[in-house]
XYZ file of C-alpha atoms in Angstrom:
454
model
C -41.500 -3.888 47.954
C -39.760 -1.396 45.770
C -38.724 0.657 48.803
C -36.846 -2.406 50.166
C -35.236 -3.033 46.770
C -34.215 1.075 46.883
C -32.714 0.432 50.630
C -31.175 -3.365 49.840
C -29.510 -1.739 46.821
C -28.202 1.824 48.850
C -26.361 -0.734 51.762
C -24.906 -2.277 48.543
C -23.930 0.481 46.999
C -22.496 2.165 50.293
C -21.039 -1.560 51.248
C -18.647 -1.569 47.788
C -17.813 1.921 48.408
C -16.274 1.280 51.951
C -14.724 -1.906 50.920
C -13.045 0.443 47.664
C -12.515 2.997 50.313
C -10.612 0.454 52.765
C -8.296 -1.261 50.476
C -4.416 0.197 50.376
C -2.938 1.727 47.798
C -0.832 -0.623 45.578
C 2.648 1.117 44.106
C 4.271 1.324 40.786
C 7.837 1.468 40.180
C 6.889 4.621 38.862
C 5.154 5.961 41.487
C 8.123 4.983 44.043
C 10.561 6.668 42.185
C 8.634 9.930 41.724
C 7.579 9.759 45.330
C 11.007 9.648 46.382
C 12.317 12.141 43.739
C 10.198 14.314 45.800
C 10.651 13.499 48.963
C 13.636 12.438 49.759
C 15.914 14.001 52.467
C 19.417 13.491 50.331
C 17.924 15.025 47.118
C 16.219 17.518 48.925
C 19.265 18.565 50.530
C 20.998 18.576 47.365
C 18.074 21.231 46.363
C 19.031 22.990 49.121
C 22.722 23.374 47.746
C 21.425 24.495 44.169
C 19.769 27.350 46.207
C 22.841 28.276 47.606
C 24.648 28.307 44.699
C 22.037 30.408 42.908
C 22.737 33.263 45.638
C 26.023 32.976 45.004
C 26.321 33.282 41.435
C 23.700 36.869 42.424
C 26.095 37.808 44.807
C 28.936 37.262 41.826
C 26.376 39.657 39.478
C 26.365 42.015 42.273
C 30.124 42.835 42.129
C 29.634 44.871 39.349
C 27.207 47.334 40.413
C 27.810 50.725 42.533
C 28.169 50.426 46.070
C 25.792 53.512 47.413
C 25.359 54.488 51.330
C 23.912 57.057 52.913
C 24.628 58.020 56.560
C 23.401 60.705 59.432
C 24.479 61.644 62.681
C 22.479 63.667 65.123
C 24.444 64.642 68.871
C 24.266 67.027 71.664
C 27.202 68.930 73.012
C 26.264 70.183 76.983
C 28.580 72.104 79.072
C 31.415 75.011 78.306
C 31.268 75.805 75.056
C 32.691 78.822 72.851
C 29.809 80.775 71.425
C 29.147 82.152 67.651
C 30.124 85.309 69.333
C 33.590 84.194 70.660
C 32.280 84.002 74.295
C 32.422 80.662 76.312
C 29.216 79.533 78.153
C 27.511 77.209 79.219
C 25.200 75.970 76.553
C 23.651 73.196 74.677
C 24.505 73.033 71.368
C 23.074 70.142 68.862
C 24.457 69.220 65.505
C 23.041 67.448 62.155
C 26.153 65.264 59.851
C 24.488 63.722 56.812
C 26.241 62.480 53.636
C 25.849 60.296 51.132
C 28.728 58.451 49.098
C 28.790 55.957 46.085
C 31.951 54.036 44.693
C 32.172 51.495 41.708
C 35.146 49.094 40.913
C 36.411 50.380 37.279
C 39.279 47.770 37.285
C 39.993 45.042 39.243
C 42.294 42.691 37.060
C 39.122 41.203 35.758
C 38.247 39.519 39.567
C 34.528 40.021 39.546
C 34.185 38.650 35.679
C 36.290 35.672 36.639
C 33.997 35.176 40.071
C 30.706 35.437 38.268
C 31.926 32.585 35.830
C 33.245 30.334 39.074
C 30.038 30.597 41.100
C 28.031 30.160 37.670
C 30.366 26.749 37.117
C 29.781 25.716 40.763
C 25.762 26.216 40.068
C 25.766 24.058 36.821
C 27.802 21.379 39.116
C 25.801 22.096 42.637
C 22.894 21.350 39.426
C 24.498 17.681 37.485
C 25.245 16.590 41.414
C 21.423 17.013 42.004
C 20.133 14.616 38.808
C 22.763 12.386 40.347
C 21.413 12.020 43.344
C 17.809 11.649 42.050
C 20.006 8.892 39.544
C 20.947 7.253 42.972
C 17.715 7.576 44.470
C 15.976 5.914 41.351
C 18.421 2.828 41.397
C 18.158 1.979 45.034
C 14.262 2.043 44.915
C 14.202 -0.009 41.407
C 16.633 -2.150 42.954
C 14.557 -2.717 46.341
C 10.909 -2.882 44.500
C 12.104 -5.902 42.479
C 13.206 -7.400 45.971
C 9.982 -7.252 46.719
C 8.489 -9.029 43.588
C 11.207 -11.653 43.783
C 10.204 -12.405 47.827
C 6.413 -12.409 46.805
C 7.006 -14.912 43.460
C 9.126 -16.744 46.063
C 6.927 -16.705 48.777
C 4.116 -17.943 46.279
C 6.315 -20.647 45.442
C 7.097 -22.072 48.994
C 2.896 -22.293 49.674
C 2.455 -24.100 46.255
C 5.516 -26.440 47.728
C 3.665 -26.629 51.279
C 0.445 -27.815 49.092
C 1.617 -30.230 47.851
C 3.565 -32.086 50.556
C 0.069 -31.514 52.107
C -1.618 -33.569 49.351
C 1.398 -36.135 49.828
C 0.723 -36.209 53.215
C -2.903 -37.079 52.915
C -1.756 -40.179 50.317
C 0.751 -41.168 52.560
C -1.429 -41.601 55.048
C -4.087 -43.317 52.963
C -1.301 -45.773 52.075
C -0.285 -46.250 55.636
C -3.639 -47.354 56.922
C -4.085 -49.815 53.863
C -0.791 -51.400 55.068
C 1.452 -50.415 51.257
C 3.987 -48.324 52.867
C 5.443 -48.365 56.570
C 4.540 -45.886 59.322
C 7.555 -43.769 58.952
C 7.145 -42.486 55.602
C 4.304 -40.778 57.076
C 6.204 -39.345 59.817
C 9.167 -38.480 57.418
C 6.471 -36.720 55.338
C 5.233 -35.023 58.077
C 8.875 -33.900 58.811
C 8.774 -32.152 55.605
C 5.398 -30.697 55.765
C 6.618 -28.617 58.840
C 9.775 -27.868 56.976
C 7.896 -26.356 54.600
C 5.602 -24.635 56.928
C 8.879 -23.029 58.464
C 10.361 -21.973 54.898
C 6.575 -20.121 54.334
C 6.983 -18.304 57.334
C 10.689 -17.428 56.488
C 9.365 -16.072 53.273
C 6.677 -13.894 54.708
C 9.290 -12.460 56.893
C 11.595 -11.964 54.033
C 8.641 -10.397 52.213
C 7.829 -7.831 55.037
C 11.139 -6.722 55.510
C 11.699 -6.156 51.740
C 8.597 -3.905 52.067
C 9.630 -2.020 55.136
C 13.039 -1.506 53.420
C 11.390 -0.111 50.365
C 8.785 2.017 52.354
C 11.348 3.278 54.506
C 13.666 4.846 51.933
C 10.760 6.446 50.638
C 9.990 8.101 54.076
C 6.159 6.844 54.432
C 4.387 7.166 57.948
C 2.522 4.603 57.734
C 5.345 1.927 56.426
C 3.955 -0.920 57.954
C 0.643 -0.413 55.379
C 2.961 -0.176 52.236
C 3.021 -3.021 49.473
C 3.776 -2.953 45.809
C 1.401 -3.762 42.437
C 2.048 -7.207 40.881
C 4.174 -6.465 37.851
C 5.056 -8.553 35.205
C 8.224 -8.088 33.355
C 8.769 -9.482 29.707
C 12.582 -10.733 29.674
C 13.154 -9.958 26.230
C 16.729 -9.673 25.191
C 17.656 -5.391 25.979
C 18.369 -3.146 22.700
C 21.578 -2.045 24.490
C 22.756 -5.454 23.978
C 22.766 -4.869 20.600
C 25.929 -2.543 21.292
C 29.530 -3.169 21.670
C 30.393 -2.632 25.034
C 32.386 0.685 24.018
C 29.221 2.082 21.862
C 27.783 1.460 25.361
C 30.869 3.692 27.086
C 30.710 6.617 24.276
C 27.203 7.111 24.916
C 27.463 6.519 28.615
C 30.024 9.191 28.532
C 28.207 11.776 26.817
C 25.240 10.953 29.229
C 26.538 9.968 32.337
C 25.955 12.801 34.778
C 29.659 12.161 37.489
C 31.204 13.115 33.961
C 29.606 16.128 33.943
C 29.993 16.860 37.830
C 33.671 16.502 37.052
C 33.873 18.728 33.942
C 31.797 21.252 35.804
C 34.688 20.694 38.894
C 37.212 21.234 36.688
C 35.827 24.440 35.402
C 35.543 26.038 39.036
C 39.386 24.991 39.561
C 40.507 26.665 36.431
C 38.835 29.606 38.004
C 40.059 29.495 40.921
C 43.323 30.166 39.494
C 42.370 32.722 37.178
C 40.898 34.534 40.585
C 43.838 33.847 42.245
C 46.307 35.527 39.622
C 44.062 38.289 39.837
C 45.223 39.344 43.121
C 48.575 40.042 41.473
C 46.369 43.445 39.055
C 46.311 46.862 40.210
C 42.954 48.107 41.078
C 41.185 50.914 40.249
C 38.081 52.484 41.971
C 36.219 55.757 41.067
C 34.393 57.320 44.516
C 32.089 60.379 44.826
C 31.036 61.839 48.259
C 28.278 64.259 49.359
C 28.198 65.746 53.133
C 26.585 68.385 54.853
C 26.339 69.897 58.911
C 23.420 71.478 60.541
C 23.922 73.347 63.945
C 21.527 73.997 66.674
C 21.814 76.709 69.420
C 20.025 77.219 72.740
C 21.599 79.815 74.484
C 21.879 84.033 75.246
C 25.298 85.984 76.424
C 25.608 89.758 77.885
C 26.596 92.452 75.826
C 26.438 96.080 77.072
C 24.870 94.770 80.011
C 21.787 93.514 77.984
C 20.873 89.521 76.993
C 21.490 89.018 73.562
C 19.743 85.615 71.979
C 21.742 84.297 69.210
C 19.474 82.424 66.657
C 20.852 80.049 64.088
C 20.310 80.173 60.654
C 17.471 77.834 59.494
C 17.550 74.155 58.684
C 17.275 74.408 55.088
C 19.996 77.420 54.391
C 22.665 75.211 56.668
C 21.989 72.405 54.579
C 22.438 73.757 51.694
C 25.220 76.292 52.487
C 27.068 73.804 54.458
C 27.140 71.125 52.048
C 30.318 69.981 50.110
C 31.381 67.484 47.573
C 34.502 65.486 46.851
C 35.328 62.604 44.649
C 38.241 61.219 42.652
C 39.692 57.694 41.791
C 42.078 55.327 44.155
C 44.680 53.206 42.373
C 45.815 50.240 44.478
C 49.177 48.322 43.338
C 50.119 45.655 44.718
C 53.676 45.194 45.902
C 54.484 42.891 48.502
C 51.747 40.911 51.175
C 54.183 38.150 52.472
C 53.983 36.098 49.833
C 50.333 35.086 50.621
C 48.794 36.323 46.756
C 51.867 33.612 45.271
C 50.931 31.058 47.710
C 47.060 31.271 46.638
C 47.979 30.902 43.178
C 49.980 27.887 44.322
C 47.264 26.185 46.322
C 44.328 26.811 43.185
C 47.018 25.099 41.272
C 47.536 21.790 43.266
C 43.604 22.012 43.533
C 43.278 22.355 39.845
C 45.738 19.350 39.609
C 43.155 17.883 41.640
C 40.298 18.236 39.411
C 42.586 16.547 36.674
C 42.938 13.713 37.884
C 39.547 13.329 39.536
C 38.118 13.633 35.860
C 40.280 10.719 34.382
C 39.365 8.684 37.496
C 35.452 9.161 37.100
C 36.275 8.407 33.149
C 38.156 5.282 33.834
C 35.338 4.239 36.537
C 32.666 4.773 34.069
C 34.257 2.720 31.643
C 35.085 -0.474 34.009
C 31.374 0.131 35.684
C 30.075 0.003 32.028
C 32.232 -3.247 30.830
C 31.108 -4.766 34.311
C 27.864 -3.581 33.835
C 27.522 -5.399 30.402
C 29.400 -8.664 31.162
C 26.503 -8.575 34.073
C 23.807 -8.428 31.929
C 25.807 -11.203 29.654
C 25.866 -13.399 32.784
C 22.723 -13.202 34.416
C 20.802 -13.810 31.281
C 23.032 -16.849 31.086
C 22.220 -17.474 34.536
C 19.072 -17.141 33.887
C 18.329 -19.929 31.197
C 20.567 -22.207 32.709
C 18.211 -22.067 35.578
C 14.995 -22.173 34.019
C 16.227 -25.757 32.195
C 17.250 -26.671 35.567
C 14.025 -26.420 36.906
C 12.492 -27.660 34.183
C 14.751 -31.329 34.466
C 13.949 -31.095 38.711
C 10.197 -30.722 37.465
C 10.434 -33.830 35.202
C 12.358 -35.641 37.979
C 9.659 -35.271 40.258
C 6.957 -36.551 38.512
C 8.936 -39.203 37.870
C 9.875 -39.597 41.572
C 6.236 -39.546 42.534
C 5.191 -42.340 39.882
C 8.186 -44.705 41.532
C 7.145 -43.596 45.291
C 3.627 -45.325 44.589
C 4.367 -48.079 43.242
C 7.046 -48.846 46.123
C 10.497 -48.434 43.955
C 11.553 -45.462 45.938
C 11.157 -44.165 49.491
C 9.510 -41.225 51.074
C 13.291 -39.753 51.574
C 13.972 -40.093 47.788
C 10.550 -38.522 47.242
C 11.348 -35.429 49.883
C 14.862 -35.071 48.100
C 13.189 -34.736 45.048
C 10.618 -32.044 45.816
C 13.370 -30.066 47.753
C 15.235 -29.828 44.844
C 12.100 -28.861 42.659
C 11.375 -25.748 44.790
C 15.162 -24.394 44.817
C 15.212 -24.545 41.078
C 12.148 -22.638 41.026
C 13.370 -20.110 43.572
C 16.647 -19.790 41.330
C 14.780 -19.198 38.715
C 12.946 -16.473 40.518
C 16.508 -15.155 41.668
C 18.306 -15.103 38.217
C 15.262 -13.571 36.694
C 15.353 -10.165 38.868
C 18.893 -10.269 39.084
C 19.020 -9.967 35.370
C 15.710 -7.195 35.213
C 17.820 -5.239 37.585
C 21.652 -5.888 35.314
C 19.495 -4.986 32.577
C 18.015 -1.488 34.148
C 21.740 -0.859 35.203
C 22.887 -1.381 31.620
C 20.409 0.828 30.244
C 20.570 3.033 32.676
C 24.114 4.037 31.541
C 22.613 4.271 28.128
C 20.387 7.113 29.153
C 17.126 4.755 29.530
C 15.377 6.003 32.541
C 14.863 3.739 35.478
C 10.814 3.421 35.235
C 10.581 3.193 31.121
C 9.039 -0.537 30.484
């Protein structure tokens, strides 16, 4: 007995763990954003630029360190060849260059301190236009995961709506076969069960595109097993709201990260024509040079009738005696290069001009985005309540239209109008109400409230 208890409660226990085991994973807002924080082609591209930048900036640091090199030579002369002695024969003779050198900018009209502040500039704005493609990233996947709640609250409330046309149905028919209403209510109420029916299956679809959408931005394999965690959100009136809408645009503007991007731009131009003057400095370079020969001979020659050998000296003593030194400084003045160093300083100019006016464009953007932003939030919320008394008064009207449908004062197409116009308050209800969540997350958003903060 006990051992069948011990085996009845291990299938048990083994049964809850596979059913645990087998049920998908349910996502959070916050655990869609992170995932595609991480994940993400765009922002991992973006990455990819902060990388670059970061070399260049090193190769920036770079410019102010020695340039050393070191070089050797080894080659074989074969053939006629004048001898150590004088004499010319035919001989193999091998030689040994080696030499070092090492040079070092000690003025350059201040190019390589101007460079290593552009390329740090361009990292800091390769860096802001990173967060603000995360800041993208996190909008578009708070804005589709709400979809997704609004599709399922809808979808939930076109079944209740097919229930109960199903339970009117079922009177109907009661009250056709005892003879109290005609024949073709029934058949007008079956008419609108398979409406409804149709607008169930039009909300499923809606529902699985939302969450292929949603799965799809965030790059999952297995898309077609993705679906969201029921979330409830309280709509309680925003703190920003509290704010005038230029509080809102002072903060937003202290916050916002395109400002930044276009500070950071702005910088790099004003660089670029600093760099560009630069070309107009003399420069000055200090140089120092090591080099040394080795010589090899294989050969003899006759003198007095006898074979001489002639022997070089060894390795060591020709590398040493042979070696010589040289170094100095070269000054470099610029005079005339057709105009080209003038024309740079022209072109960072216009570019710099550029940068201007991109800046007061992104400032006057982020204030009208803001003031839209706000006058959003304003609207939907009115939206919003104007709905939910709408639906309320369609709810009331209903129940009225049902209590005059059975007792014969209206007909079954009164009664249908009725409920259709029940279930589109409720669905504009569910519309207004994520319309404003998401107004509201753009609002705050601007504010410096992240996207996935309750």
């Amino acid at each position: 007995m006990k051992t069948n208890l011990r085996i009845t409660f291990l299938l048990f226990f083994l049964f809850s763990a596979f059913v645990s085991f087998s049920q998908e994973k349910k996502w959070t807002l916050e655990e869609c954003v992170n995932y595609a924080l991480e994940k993400n082609i765009s922002i991992r591209e973006a990455g990819l630029d902060v990388q670059l930048a970061a070399v260049n900036k090193s190769d920036a640091s770079g410019n102010f360190m020695p340039s050393v090199n070191v070089n050797a030579s080894h080659f074989w002369n074969i053939g006629l060849t004048q001898s150590i002695t004088g004499i010319l024969e035919q001989q193999t003779t091998q030689f040994t260059n080696a030499g070092a050198s090492a040079s070092i900018d000690l003025y350059k009209g201040l190019l390589n301190q101007k460079q290593y502040r552009r390329q740090k500039m361009a990292l800091v704005a390769s860096q802001y236009q990173l967060v603000k493609m995360k800041e993208d990233i996190s909008l578009n996947v708070a804005n589709a995961f709400l979809e997704i709640l609004f599709n399922k609250e809808n979808l939930k409330v076109q079944q209740e709506q097919l229930k109960v046309d199903l339970e009117q149905k079922n009177r109907t028919a009661d009250l056709v076969e005892g003879g109290m209403v005609p024949r073709g209510d029934l058949l007008d109420i079956e008419a609108t069960v398979a409406a409804d029916r149709q607008k169930v299956i039009q909300s499923e679809n809606q529902l699985l595109i939302s969450k292929l959408s949603l799965a799809q931005l965030l790059q999952l394999e297995e898309f077609w097993k993705f679906d969201i965690a029921d979330e409830e959100y309280d709509l309680t009136e925003s703190e920003v709201m509290l704010n005038t809408p230029m509080q809102v645009y002072d903060k937003a503007r202290e916050l916002r990260t395109e400002i930044k991007i276009a500070e950071a731009n702005l910088g790099v131009a004003e660089q670029d024509v600093k760099i560009a003057r630069a070309a107009y400095q003399p420069t000055l370079t200090g140089f120092y040079n090591l080099n040394t020969r080795v010589t090899y001979a294989d050969y003899s020659s006759f003198e007095n009738g006898q074979v001489v050998s002639i022997t070089p000296p060894p390795f060591w003593n020709q590398f040493w005696d042979n070696k010589g030194h040289s170094f100095g400084f070269q000054l470099n003045i610029p005079i005339f290069n057709g105009f080209s160093t003038r024309n740079s300083v022209r072109k960072s100019k216009i570019a710099l001009e550029r940068s201007k006016l991109a800046f007061e464009r992104e400032e006057l953007d982020l204030q009208r985005n803001v003031y839209t932003a706000y006058t959003d939030v304003q609207g939907a919320q009115k939206a919003y309540e104007a709905a939910v008394s709408a639906a309320d008064a369609r709810k009331e009207a209903l129940v009225y239209a049902k209590e005059r449908y059975e007792v014969g004062l209206i007909n079954v197409f009164d009664l249908n109008q009725a409920q259709t116009l029940s279930a589109n308050a409720q669905s504009e209800v569910l519309r207004t109400k994520y319309d404003y969540i998401f107004k509201v997350k753009i609002l705050e958003f601007y504010f410096g409230i992240p996207i996935t903060q309750n």
